[in-house]
Structures are given as structure tokens and as C-alpha cells.
mmCIF file of N, CA, C and O in Angstrom:
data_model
loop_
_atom_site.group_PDB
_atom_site.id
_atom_site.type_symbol
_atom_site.label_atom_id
_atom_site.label_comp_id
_atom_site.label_asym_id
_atom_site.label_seq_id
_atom_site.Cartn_x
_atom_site.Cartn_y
_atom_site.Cartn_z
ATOM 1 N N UNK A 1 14.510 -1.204 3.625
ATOM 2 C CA UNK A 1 13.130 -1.181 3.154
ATOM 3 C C UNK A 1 12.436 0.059 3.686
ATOM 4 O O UNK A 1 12.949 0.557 4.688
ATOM 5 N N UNK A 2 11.192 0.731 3.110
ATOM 6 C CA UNK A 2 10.627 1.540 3.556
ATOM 7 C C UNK A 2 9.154 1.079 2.850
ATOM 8 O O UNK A 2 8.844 0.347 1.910
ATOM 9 N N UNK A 3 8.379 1.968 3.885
ATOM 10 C CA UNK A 3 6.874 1.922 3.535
ATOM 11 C C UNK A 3 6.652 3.335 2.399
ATOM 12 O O UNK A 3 7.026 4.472 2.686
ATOM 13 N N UNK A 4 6.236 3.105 1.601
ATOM 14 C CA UNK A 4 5.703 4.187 0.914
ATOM 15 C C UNK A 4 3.654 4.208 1.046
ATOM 16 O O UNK A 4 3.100 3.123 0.868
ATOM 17 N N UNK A 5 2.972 5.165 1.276
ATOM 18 C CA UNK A 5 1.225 5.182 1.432
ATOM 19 C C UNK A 5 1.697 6.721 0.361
ATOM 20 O O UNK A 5 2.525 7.620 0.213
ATOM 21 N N UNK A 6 0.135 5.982 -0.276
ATOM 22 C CA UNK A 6 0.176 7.217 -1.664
ATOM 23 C C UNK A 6 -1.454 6.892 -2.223
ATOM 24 O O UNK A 6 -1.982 5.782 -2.154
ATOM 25 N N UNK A 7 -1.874 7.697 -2.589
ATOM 26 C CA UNK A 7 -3.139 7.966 -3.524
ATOM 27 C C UNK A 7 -2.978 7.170 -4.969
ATOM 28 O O UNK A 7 -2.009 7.545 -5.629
ATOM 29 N N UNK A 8 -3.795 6.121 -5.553
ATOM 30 C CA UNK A 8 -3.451 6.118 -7.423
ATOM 31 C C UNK A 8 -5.172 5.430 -7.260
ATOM 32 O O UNK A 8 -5.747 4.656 -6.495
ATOM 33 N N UNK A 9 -5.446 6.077 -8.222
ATOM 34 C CA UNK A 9 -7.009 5.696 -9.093
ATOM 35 C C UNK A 9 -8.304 5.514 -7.789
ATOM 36 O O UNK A 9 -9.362 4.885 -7.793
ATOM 37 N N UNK A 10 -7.637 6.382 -6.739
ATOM 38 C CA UNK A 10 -9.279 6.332 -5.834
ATOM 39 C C UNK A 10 -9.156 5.774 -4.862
ATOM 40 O O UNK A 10 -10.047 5.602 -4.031
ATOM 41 N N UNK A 11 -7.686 5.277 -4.773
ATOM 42 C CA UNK A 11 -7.359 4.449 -3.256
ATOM 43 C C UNK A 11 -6.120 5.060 -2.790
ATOM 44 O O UNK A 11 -5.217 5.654 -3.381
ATOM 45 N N UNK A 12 -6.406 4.628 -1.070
ATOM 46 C CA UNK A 12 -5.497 4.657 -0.362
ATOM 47 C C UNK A 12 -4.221 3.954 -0.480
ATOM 48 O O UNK A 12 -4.267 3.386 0.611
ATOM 49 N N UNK A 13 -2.733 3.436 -1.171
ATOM 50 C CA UNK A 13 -1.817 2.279 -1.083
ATOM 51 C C UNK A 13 -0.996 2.457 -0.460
ATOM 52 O O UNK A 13 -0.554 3.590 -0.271
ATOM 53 N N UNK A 14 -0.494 1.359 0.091
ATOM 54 C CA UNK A 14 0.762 0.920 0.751
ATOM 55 C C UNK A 14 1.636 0.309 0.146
ATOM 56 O O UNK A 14 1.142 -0.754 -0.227
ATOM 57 N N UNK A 15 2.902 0.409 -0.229
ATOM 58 C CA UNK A 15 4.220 -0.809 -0.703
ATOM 59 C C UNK A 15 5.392 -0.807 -0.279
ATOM 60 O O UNK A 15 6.105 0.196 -0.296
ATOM 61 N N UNK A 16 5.736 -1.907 0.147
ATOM 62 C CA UNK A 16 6.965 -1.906 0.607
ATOM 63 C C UNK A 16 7.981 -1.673 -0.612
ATOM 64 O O UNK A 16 7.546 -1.946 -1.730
ATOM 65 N N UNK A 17 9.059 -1.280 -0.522
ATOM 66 C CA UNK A 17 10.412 -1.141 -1.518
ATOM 67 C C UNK A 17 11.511 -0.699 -0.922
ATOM 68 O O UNK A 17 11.634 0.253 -0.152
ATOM 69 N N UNK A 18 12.454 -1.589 -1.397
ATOM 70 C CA UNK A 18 13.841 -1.479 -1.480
ATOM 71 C C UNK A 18 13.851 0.594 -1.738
ATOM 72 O O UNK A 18 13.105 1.273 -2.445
ATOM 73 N N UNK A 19 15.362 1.165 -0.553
ATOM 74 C CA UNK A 19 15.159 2.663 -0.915
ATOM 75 C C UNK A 19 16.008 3.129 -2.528
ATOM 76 O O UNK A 19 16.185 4.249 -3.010
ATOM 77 N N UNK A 20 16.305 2.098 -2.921
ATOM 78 C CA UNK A 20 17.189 2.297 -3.955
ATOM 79 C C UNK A 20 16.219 2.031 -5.705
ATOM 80 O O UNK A 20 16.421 2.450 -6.844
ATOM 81 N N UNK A 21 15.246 1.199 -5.122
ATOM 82 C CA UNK A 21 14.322 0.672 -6.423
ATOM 83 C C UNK A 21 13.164 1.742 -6.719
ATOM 84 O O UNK A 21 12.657 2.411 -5.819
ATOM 85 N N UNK A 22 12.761 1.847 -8.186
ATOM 86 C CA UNK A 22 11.682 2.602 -8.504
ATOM 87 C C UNK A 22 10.539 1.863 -8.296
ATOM 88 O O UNK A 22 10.765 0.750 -7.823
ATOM 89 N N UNK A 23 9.088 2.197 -8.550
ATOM 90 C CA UNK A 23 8.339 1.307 -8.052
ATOM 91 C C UNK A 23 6.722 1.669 -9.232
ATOM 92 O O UNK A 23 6.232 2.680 -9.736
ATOM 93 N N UNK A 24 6.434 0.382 -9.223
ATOM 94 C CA UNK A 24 5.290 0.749 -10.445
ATOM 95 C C UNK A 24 4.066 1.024 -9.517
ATOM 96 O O UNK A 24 3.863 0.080 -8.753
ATOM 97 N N UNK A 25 3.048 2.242 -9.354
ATOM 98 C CA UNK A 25 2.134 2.553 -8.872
ATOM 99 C C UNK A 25 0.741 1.655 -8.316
ATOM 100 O O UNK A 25 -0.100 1.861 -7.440
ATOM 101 N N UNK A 26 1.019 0.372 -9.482
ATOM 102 C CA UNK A 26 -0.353 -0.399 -9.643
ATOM 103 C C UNK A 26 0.386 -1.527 -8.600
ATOM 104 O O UNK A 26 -0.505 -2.072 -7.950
ATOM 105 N N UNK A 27 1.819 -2.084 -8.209
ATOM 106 C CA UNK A 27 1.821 -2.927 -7.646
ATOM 107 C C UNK A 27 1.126 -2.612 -5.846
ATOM 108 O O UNK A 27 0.858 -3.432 -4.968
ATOM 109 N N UNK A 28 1.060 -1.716 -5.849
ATOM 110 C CA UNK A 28 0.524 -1.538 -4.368
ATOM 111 C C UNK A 28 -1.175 -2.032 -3.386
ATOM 112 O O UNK A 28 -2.313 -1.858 -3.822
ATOM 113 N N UNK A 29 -0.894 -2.484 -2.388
ATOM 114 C CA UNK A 29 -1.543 -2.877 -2.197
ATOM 115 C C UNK A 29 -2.970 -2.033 -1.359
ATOM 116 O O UNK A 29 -2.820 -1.396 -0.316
ATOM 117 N N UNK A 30 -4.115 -2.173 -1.962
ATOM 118 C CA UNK A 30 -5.588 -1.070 -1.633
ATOM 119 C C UNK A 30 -5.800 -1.104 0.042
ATOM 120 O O UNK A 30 -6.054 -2.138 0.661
ATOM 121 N N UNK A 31 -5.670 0.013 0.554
ATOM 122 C CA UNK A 31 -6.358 0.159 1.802
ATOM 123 C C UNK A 31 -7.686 0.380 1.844
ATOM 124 O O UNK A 31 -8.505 -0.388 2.349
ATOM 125 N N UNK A 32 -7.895 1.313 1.376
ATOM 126 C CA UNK A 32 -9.456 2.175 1.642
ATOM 127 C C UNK A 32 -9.890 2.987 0.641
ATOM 128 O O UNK A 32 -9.110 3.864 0.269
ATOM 129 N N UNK A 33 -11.126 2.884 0.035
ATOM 130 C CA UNK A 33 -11.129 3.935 -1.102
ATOM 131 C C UNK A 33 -10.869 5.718 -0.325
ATOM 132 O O UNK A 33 -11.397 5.991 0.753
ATOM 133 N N UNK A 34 -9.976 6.774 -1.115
ATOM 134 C CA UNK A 34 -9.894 7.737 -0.639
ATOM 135 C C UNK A 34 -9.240 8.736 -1.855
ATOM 136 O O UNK A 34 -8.752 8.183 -2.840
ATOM 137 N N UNK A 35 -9.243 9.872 -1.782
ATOM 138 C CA UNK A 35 -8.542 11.244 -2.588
ATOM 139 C C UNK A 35 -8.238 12.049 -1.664
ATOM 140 O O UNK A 35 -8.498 12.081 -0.461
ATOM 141 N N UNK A 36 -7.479 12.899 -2.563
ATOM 142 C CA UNK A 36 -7.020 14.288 -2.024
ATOM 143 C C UNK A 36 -5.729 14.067 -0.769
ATOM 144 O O UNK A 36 -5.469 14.945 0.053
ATOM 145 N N UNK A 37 -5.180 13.027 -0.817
ATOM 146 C CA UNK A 37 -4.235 12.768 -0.182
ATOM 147 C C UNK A 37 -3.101 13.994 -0.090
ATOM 148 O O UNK A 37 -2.402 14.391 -1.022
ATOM 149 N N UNK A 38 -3.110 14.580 1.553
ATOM 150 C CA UNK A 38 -1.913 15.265 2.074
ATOM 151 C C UNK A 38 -1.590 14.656 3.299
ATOM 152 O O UNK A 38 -2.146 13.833 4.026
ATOM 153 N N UNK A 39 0.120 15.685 3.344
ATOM 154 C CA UNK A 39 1.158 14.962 4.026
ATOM 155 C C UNK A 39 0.941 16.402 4.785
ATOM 156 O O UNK A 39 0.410 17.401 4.301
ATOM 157 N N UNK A 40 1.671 16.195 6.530
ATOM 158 C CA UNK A 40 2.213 17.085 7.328
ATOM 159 C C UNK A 40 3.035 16.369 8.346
ATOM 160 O O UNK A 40 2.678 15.638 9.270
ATOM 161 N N UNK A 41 4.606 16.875 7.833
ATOM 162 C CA UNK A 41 5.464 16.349 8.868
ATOM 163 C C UNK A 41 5.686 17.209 9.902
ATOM 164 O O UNK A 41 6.142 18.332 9.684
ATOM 165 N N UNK A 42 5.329 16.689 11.400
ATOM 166 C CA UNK A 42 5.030 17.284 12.439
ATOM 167 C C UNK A 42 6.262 17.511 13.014
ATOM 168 O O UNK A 42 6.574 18.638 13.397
ATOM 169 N N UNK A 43 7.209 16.286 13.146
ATOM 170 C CA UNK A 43 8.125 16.052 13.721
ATOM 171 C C UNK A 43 9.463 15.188 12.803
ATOM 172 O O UNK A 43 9.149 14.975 11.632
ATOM 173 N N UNK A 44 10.694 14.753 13.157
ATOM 174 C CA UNK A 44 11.113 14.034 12.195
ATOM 175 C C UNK A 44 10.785 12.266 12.508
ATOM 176 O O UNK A 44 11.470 11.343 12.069
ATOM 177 N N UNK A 45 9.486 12.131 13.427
ATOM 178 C CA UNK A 45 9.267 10.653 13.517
ATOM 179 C C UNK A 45 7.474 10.879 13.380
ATOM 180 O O UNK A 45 6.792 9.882 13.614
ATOM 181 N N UNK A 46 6.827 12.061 13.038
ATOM 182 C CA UNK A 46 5.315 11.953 13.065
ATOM 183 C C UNK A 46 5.058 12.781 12.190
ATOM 184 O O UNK A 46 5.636 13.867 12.142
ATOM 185 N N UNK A 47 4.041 12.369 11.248
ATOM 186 C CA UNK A 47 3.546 12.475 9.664
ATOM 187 C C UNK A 47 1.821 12.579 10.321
ATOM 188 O O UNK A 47 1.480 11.894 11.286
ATOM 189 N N UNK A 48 1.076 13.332 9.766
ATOM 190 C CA UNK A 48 -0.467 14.272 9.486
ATOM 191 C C UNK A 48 -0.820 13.632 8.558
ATOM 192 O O UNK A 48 -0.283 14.038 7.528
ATOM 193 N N UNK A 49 -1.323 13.000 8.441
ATOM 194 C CA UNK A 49 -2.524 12.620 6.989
ATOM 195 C C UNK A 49 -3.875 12.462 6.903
ATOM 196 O O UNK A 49 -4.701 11.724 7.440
ATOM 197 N N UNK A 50 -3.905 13.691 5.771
ATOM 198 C CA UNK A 50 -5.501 14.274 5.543
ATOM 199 C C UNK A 50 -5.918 13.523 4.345
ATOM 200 O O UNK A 50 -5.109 13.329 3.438
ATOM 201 N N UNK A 51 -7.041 13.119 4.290
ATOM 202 C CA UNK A 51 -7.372 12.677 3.186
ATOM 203 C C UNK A 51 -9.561 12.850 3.088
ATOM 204 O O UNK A 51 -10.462 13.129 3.878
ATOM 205 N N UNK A 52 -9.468 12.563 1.973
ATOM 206 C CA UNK A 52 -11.527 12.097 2.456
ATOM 207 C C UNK A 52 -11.718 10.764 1.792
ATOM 208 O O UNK A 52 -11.255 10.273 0.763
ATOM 209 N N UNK A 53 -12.394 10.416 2.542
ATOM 210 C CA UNK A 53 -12.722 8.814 2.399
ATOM 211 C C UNK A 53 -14.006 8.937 1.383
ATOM 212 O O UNK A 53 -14.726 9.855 0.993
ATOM 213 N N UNK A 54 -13.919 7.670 1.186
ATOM 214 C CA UNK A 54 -15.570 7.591 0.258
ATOM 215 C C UNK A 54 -16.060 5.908 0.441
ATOM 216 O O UNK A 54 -15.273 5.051 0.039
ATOM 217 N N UNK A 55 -17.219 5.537 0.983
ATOM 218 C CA UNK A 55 -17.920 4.511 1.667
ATOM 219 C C UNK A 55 -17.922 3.111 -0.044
ATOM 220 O O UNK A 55 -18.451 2.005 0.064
#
């Protein structure tokens, strides 16, 4: 299993999935409204994430 966090329609998501399965965008579950989602891998165990929030 792995965590996938990704940007779709204004939110922050999280979903778990199998590493072998494709995955439909809408099943994920809303963290926080947010855009502009970037990645920075620092290390090969620590990930940077920039994003801007909106209230």
C-alpha cells in the first residue's frame, strides 16, 4: 500500500492504493481546501510541501 496526497478541484487529498492499481481522482478523501500543490524531495525519507491554503 502507499499513501498518495495530491491537489483535484480545490483540495488537498489523501488515498490509500494498492502500488499496482490505478486510481480514480474523486475517490480521495478532502483534507483542507488548497492549490498550487508542490513537491520537494529533500531526502529519500523527507518530502517539502508547498501549497496555499484558502479559509
Amino acid at each position: 500500500m502507499q499513501l498518495d496526497l495530491y491537489e483535484d478541484k480545490g483540495y488537498l487529498k489523501e488515498l490509500f492504493i494498492s502500488n499496482q492499481l490505478e486510481f480514480d481522482k474523486d475517490d480521495g478523501k478532502k483534507i483542507m481546501p488548497a492549490s498550487h500543490l508542490k513537491m520537494q524531495q529533500i531526502n529519500p525519507y523527507l518530502y517539502h510541501f508547498f501549497m496555499y491554503c484558502r479559509s
